[in-house]
PDB file of C-alpha atoms and ligand atoms in Angstrom:
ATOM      1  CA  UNK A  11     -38.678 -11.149  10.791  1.00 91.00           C
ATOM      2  CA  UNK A  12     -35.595  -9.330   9.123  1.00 96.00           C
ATOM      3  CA  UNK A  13     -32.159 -11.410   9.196  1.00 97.00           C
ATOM      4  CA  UNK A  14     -29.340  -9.754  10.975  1.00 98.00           C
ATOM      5  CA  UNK A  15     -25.910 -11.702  10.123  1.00 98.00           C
ATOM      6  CA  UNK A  16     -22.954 -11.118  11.967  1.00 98.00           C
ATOM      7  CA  UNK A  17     -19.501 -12.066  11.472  1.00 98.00           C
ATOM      8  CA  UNK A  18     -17.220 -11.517  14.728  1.00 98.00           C
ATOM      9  CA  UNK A  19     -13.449 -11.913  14.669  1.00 96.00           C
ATOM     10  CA  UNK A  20     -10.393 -11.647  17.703  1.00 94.00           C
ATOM     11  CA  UNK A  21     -11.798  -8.224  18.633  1.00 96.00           C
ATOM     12  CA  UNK A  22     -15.340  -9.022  19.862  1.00 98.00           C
ATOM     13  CA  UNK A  23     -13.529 -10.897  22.839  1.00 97.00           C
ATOM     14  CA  UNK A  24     -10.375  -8.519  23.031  1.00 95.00           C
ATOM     15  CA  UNK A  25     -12.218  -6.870  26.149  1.00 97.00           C
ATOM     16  CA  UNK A  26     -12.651 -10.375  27.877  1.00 97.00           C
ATOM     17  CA  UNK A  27      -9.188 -10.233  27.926  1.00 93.00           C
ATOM     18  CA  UNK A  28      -8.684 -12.950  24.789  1.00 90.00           C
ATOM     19  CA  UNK A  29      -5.599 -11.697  22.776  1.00 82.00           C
ATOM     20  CA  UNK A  30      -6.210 -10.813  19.775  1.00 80.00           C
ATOM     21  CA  UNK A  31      -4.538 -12.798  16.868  1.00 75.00           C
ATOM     22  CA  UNK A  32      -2.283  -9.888  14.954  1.00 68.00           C
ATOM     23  CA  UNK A  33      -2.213  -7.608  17.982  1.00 63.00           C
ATOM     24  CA  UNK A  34       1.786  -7.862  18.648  1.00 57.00           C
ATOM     25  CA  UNK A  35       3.789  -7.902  15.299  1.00 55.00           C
ATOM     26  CA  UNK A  36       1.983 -11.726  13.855  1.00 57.00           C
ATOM     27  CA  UNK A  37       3.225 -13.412  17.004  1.00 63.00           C
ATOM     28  CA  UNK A  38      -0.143 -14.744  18.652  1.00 70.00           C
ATOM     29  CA  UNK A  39       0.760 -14.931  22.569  1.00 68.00           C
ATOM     30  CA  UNK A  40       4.398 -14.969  22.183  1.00 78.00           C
ATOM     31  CA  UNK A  41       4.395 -17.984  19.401  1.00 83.00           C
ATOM     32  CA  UNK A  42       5.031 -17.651  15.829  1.00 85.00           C
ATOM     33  CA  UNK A  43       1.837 -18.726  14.031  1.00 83.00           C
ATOM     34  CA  UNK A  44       3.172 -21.299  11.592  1.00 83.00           C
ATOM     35  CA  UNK A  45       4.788 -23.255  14.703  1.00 87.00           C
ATOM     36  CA  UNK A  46       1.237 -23.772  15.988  1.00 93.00           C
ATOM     37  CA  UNK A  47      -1.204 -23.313  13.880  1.00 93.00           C
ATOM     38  CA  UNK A  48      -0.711 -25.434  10.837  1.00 95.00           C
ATOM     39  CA  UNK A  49      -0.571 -28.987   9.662  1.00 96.00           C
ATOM     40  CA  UNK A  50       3.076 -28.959   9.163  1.00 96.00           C
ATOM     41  CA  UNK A  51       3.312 -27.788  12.892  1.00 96.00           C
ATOM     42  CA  UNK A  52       1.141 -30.848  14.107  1.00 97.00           C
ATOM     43  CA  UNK A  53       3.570 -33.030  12.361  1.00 96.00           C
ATOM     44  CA  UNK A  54       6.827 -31.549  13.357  1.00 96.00           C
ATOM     45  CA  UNK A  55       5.815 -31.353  17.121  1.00 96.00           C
ATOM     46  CA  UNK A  56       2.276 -32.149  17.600  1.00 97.00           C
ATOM     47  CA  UNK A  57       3.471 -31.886  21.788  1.00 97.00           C
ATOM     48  CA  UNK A  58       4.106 -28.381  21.349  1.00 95.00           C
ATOM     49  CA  UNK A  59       0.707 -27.288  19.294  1.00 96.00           C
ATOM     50  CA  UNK A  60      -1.134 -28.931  21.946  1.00 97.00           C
ATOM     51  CA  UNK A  61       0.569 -26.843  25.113  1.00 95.00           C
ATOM     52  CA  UNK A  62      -0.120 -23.991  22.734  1.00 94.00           C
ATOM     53  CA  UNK A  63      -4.018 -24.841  22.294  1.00 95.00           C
ATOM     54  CA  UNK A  64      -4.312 -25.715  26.405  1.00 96.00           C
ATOM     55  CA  UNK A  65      -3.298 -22.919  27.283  1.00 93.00           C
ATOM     56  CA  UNK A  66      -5.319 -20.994  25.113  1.00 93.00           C
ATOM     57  CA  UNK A  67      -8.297 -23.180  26.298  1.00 95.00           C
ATOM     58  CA  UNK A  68      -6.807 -22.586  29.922  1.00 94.00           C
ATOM     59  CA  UNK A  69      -7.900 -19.342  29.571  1.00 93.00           C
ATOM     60  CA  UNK A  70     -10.599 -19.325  28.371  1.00 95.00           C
ATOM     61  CA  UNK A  71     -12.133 -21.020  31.350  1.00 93.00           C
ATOM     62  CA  UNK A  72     -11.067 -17.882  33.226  1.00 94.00           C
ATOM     63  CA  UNK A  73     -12.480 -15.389  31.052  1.00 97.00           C
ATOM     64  CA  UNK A  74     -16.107 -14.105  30.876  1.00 98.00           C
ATOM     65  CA  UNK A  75     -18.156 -12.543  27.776  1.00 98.00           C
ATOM     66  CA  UNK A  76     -17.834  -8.978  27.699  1.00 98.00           C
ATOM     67  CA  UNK A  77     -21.068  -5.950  26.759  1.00 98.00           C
ATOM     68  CA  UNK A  78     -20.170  -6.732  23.181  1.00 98.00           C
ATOM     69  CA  UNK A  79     -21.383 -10.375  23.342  1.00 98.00           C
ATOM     70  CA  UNK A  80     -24.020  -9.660  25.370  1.00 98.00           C
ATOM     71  CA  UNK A  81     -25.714  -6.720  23.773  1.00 98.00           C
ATOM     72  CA  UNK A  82     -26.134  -8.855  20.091  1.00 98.00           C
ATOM     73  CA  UNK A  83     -28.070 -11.779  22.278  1.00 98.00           C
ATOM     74  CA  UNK A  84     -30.920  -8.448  22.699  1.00 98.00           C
ATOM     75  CA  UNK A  85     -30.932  -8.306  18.921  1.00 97.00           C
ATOM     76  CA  UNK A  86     -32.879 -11.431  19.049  1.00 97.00           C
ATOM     77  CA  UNK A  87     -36.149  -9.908  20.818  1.00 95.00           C
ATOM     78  CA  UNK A  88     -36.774  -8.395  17.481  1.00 96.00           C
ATOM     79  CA  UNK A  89     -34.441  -9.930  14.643  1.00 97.00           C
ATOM     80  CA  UNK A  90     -33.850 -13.294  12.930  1.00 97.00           C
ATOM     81  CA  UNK A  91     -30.304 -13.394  14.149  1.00 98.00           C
ATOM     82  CA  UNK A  92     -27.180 -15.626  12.740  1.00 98.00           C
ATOM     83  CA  UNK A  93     -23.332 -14.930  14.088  1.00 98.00           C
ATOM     84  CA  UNK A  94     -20.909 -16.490  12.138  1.00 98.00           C
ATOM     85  CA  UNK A  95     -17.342 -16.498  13.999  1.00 98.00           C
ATOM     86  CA  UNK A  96     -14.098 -16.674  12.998  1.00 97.00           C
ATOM     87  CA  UNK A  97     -13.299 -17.215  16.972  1.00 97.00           C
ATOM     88  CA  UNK A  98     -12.590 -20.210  18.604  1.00 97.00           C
ATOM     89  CA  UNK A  99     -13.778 -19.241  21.755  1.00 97.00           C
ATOM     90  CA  UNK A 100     -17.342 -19.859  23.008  1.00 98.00           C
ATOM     91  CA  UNK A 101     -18.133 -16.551  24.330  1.00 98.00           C
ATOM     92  CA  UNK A 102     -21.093 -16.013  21.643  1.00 98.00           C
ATOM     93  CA  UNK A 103     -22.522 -19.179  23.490  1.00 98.00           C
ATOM     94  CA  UNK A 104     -21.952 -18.194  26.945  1.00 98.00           C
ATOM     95  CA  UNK A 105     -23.291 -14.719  26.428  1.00 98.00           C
ATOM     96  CA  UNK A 106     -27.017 -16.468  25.580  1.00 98.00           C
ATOM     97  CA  UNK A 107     -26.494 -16.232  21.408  1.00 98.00           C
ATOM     98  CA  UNK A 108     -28.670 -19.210  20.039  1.00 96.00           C
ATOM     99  CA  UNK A 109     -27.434 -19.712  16.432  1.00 97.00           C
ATOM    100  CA  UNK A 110     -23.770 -19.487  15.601  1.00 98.00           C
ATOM    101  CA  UNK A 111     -21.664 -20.736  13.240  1.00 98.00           C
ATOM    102  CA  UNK A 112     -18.037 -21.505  13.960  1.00 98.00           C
ATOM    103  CA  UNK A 113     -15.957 -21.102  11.037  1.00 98.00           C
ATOM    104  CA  UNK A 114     -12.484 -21.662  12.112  1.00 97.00           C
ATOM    105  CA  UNK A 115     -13.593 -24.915  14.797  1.00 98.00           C
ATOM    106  CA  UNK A 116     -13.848 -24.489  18.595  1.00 98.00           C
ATOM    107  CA  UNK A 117     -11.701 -24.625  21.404  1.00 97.00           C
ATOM    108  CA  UNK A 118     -13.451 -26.851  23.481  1.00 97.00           C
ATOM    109  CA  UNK A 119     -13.635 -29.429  21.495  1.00 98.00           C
ATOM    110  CA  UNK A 120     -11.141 -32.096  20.078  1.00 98.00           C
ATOM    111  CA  UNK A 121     -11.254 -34.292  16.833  1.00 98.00           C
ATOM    112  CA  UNK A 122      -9.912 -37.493  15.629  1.00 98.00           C
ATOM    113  CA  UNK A 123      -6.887 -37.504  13.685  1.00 97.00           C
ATOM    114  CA  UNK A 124      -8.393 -40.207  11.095  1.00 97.00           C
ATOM    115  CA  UNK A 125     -12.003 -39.063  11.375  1.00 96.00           C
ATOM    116  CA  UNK A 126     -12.939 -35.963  10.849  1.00 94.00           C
ATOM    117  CA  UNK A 127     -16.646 -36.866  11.928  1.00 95.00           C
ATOM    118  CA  UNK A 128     -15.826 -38.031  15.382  1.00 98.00           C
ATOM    119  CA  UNK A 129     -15.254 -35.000  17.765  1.00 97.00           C
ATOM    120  CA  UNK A 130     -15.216 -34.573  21.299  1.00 98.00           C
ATOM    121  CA  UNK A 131     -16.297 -31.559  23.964  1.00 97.00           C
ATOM    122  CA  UNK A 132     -13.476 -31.126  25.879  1.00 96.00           C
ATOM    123  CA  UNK A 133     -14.823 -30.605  30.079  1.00 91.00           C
ATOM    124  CA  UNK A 134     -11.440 -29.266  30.961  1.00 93.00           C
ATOM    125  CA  UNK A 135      -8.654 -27.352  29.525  1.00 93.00           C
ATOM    126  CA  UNK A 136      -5.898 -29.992  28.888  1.00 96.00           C
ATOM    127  CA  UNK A 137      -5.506 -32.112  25.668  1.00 98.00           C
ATOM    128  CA  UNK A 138      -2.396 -34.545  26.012  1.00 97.00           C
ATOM    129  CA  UNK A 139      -0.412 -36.732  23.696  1.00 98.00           C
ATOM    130  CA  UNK A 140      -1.903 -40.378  24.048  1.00 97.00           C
ATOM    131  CA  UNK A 141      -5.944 -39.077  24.217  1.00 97.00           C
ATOM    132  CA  UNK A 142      -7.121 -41.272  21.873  1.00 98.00           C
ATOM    133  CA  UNK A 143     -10.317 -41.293  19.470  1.00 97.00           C
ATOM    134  CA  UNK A 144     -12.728 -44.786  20.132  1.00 97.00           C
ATOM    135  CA  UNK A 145     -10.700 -46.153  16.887  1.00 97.00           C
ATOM    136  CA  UNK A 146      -7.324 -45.332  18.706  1.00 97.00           C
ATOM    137  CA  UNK A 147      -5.957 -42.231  17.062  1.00 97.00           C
ATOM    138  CA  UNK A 148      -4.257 -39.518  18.651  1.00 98.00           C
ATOM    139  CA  UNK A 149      -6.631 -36.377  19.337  1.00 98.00           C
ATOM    140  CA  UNK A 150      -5.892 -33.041  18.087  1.00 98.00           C
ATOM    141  CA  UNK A 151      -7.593 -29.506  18.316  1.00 98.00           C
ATOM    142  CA  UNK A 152     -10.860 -29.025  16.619  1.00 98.00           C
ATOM    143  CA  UNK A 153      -9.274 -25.990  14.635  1.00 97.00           C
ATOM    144  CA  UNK A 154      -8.878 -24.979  11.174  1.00 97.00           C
ATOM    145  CA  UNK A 155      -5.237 -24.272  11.217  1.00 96.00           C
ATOM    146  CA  UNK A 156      -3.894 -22.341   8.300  1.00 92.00           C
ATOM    147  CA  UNK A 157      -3.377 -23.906   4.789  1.00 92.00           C
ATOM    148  CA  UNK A 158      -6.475 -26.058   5.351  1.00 95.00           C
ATOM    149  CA  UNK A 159      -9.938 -26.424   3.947  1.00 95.00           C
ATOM    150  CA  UNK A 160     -12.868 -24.045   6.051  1.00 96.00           C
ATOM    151  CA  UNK A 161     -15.707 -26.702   5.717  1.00 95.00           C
ATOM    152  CA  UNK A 162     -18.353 -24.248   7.422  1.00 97.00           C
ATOM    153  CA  UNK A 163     -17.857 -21.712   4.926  1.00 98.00           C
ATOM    154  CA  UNK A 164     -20.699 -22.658   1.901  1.00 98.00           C
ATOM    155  CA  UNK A 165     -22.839 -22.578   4.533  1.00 98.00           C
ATOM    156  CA  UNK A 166     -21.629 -19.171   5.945  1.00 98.00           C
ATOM    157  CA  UNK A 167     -22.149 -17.665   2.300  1.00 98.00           C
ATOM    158  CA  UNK A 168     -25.957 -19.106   1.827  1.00 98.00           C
ATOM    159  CA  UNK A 169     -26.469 -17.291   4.992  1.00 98.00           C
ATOM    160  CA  UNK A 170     -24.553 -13.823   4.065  1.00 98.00           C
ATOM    161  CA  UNK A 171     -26.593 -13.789   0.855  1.00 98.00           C
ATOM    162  CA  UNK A 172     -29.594 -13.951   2.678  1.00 97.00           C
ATOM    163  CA  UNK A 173     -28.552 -10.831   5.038  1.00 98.00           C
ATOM    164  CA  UNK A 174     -31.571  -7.810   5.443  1.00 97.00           C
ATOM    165  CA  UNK A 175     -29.093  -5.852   7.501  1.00 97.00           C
ATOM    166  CA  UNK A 176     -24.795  -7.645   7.784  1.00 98.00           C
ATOM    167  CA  UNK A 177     -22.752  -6.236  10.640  1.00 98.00           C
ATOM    168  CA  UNK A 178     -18.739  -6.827  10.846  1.00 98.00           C
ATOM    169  CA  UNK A 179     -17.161  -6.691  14.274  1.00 98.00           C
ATOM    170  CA  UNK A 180     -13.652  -6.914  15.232  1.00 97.00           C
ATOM    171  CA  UNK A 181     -11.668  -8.767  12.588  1.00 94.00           C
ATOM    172  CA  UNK A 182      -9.138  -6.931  10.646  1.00 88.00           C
ATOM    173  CA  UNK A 183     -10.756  -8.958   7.416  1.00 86.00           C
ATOM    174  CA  UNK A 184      -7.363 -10.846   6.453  1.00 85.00           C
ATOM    175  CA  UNK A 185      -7.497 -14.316   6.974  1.00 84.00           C
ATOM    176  CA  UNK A 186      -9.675 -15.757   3.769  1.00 89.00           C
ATOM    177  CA  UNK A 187     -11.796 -17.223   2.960  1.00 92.00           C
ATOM    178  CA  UNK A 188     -13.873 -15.153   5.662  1.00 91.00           C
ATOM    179  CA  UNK A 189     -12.825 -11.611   4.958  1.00 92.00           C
ATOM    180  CA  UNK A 190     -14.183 -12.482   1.247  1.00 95.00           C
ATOM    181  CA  UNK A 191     -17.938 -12.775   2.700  1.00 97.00           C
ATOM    182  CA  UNK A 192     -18.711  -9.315   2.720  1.00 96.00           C
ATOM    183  CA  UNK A 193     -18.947  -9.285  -1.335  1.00 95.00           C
ATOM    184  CA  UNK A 194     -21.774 -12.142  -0.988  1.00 97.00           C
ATOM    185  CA  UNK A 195     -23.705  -9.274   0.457  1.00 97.00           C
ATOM    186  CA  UNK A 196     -25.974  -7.673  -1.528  1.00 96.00           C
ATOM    187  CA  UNK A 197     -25.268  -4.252  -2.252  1.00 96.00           C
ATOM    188  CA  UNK A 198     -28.428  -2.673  -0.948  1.00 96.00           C
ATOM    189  CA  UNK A 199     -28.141  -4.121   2.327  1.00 97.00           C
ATOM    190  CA  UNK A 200     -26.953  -1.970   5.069  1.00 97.00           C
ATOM    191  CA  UNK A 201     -23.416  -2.856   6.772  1.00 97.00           C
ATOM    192  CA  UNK A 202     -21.817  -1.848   9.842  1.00 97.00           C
ATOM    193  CA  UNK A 203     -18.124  -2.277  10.835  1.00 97.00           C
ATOM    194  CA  UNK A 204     -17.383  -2.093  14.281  1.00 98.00           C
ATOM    195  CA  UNK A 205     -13.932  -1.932  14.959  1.00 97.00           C
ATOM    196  CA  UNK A 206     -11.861   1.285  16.850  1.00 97.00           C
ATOM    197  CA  UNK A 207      -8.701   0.515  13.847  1.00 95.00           C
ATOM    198  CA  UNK A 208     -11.069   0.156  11.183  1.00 95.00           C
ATOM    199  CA  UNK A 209      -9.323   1.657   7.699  1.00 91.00           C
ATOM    200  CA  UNK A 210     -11.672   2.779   4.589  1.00 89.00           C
ATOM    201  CA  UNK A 211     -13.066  -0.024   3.320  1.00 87.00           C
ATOM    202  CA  UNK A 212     -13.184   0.674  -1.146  1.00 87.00           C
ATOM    203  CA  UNK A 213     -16.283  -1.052  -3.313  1.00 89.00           C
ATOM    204  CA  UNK A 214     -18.247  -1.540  -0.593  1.00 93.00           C
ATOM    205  CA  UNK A 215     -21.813  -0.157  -0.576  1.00 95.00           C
ATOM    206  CA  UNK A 216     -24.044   1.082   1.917  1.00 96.00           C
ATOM    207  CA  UNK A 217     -21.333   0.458   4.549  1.00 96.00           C
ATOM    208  CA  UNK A 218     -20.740   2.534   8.199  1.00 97.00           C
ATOM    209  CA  UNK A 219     -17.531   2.068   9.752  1.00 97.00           C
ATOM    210  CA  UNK A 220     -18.086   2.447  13.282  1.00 98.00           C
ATOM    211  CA  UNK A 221     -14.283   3.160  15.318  1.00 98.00           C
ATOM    212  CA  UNK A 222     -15.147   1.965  18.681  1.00 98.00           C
ATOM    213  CA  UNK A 223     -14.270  -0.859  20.731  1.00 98.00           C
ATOM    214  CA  UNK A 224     -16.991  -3.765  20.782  1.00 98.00           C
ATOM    215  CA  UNK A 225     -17.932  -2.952  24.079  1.00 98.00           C
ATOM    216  CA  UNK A 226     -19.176   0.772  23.334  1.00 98.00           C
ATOM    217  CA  UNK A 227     -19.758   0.024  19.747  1.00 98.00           C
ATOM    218  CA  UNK A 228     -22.072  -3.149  19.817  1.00 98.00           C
ATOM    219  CA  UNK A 229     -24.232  -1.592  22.597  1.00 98.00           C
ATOM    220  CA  UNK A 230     -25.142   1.203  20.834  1.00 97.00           C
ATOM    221  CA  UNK A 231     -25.430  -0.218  17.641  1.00 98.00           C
ATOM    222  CA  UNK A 232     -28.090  -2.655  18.999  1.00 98.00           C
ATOM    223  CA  UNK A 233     -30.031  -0.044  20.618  1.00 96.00           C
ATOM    224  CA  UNK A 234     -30.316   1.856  17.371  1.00 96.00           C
ATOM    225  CA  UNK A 235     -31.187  -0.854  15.829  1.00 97.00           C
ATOM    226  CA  UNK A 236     -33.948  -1.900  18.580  1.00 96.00           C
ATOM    227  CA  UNK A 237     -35.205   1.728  17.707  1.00 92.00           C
ATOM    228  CA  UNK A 238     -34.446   2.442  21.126  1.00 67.00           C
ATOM    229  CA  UNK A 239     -31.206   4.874  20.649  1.00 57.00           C
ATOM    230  CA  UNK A 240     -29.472   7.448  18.703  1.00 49.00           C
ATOM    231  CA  UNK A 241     -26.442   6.948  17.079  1.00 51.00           C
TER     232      UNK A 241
HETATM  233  P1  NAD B 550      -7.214 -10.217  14.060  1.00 64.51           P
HETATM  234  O1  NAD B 550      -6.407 -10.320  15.315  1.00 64.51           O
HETATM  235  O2  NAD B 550      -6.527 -10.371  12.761  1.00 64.51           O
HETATM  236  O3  NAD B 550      -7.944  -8.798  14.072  1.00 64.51           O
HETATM  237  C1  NAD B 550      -8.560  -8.314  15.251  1.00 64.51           C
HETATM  238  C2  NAD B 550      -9.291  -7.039  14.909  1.00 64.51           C
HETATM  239  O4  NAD B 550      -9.978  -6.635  16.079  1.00 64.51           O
HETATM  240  C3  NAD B 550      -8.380  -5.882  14.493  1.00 64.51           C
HETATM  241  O5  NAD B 550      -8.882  -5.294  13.318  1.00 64.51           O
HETATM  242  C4  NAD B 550      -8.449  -4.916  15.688  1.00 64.51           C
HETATM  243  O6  NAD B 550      -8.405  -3.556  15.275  1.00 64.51           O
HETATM  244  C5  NAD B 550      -9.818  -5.245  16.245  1.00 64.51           C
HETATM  245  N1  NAD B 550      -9.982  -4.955  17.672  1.00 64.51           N
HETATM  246  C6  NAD B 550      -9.057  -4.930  18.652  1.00 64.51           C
HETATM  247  N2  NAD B 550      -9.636  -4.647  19.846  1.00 64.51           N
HETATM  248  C7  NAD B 550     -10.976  -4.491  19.577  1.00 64.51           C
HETATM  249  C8  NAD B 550     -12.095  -4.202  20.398  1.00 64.51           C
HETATM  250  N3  NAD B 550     -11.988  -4.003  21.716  1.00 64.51           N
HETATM  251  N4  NAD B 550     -13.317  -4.121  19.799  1.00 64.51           N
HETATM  252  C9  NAD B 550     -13.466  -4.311  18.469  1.00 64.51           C
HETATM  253  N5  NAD B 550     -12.427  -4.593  17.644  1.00 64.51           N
HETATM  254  C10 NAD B 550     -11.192  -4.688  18.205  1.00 64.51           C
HETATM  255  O7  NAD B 550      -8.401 -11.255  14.200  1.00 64.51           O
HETATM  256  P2  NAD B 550      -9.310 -11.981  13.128  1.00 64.51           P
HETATM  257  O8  NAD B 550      -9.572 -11.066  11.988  1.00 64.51           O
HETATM  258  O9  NAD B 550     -10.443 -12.570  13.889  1.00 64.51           O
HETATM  259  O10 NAD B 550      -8.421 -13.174  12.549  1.00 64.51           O
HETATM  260  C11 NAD B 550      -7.639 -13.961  13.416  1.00 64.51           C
HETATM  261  C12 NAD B 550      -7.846 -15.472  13.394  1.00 64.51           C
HETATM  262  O11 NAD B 550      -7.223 -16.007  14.571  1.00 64.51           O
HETATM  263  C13 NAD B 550      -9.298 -15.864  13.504  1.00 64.51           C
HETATM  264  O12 NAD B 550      -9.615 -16.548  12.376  1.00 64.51           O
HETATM  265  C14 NAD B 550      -9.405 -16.790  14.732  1.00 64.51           C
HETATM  266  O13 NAD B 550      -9.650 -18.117  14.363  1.00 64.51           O
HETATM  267  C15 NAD B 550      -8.076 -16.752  15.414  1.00 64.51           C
HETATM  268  N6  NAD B 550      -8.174 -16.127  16.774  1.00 64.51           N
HETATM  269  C16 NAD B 550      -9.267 -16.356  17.551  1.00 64.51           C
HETATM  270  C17 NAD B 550      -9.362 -15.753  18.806  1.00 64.51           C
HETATM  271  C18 NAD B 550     -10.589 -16.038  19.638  1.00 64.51           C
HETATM  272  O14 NAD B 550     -11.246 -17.055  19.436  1.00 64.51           O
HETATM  273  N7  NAD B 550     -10.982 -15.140  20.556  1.00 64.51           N
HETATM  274  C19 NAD B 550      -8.361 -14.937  19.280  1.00 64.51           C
HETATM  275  C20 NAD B 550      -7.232 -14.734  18.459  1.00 64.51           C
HETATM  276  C21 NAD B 550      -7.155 -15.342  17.206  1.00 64.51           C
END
C-alpha cells in the first residue's frame, strides 16, 4: 500500500468554525499569544492561560468536523494513511482518522506540572487552579506552548521521509519546527498544498498549490486521488 502523509494546520478546522491562529493581526481570539501561550505566561498568571485554554476547549465541544476532515478518513480504503497535526483539536479523531500524530499536544487532555509522563483526558471543558496530578501538582494544558521543545517531531520526520505521495493543508507553514518538514520529503514525491491564501512556495519540487478552502479542496483532492475524479 502507498503512504499518504498529511500535515494539517488551523485551516483544516477553520470551516468548523475553530479560529484560526494568525487570522486577525497575531491576536488568537482576542489574546495576545505570548500572554497565553508560553511558559513565561504559565508563570506570570497560570489563572489566566487556563480561562484562555477552557474556553478554547469550550468550544470545541460545540463544534463538529467539517468535509475536509471527513473526506481524508476515505483515503484510507485505498492508502496507508498518517496525519500529522499541528492542531490541538480532535477533529481528525472525530471525523473517523485512525493514525494521527499530534505535534503541538491536545486540547482535551491535561498534564502534570512535574511529570511530563502523567497526563490526563479531560471529559469536560474546564481545567481549574487546584486540579492536581496523583503526586499533587497543579495541572496545566497538554500543549506545546511557544519557546518549548516539540517532542513528537523525530517521529513526525521518520514518517515524512517515508511519504509515496505528502499533502499540506491549511497551515501558513510558520511556526517551526513543523513548517521545516516539507524538506524531509523526498524530492520525487508528489505534494499538494491546499490552502485558498497559499503564496509560491520556492525549492520545492513536484509541488501543486491548490487555492481552495479545505472543504472544496480536500474533497476533490481525495477523489482524484481514489481515481474516482478530475481535478
Ligand atoms: P495559522 O493560523 O498560522 O495558518 C492557518 C492557515 O490556514 C493560513 O495559511 C490560512 O490561509 C489557511 N486557511 C484559512 N482558512 C482555510 C480553509 N477554510 N481551508 C484551508 N486553509 C485555510 O495556523 P498554523 O499554521 O496551523 O499554526 C498555528 C498554530 O496554532 C498551530 O501550531 C496550532 O497548534 C495552533 N492552533 C490550533 C488550532 C486548532 O487546533 N484548530 C487553531 C488555531 C491555532
Amino acid at each position: 500500500m502507498k503512504r499518504i502523509v498529511i500535515l494539517t494546520g488551523a485551516g483544516i478546522s477553520a470551516e468548523s468554525g475553530v479560529k484560526t491562529f494568525r487570522g486577525s493581526n497575531g491576536l488568537w481570539n482576542n489574546y495576545r499569544i505570548e500572554e497565553v501561550a508560553s511558559p513565561i505566561a504559565w508563570e506570570r498568571d497560570p489563572k489566566l492561560v487556563l480561562e484562555f485554554y477552557n474556553q478554547r476547549r469550550k468550544q470545541l465541544f460545540e463544534v463538529n468536523p467539517n468535509a475536509g476532515h471527513k473526506a481524508l478518513v476515505k483515503l484510507e480504503k485505498k492508502f496507508n494513511v498518517k496525519i500529522i497535526t499541528q492542531n490541538v483539536d480532535d477533529l481528525h479523531e472525530r471525523a473517523g482518522s485512525e493514525n494521527i500524530l499530534h505535534l503541538h499536544g491536545e486540547l482535551k487532555k491535561a498534564r502534570s506540572t512535574v511529570d511530563s509522563g502523567l497526563v490526563y483526558e479531560l471529559k469536560d471543558w474546564p481545567l481549574n487552579i487546584g486540579d492536581k496530578c496523583e503526586q499533587g501538582s497543579q495541572l496545566r494544558p497538554h500543549i506545546v506552548w511557544f519557546g518549548e521543545a516539540v517532542p513528537a517531531i523525530m517521529d513526525a520526520i521518520q514518517i515524512v521521509k517515508r511519504a509515496d505521495i505528502f499533502i499540506v493543508i491549511g497551515t501558513s507553514m510558520v511556526v517551526y519546527p513543523a513548517a521545516g518538514l516539507i524538506n524531509y520529503v523526498s524530492d520525487e514525491t508528489p505534494k499538494y498544498l491546499i490552502d485558498p491564501n497559499a503564496e509560491e512556495v520556492s525549492g520545492i519540487r513536484n509541488l501543486t498549490i491548490i487555492r481552495k478552502k479545505a472543504g472544496e479542496g480536500v474533497p476533490e483532492l481525495v477523489e482524484e486521488l481514489l481515481g474516482l475524479g478530475k481535478l
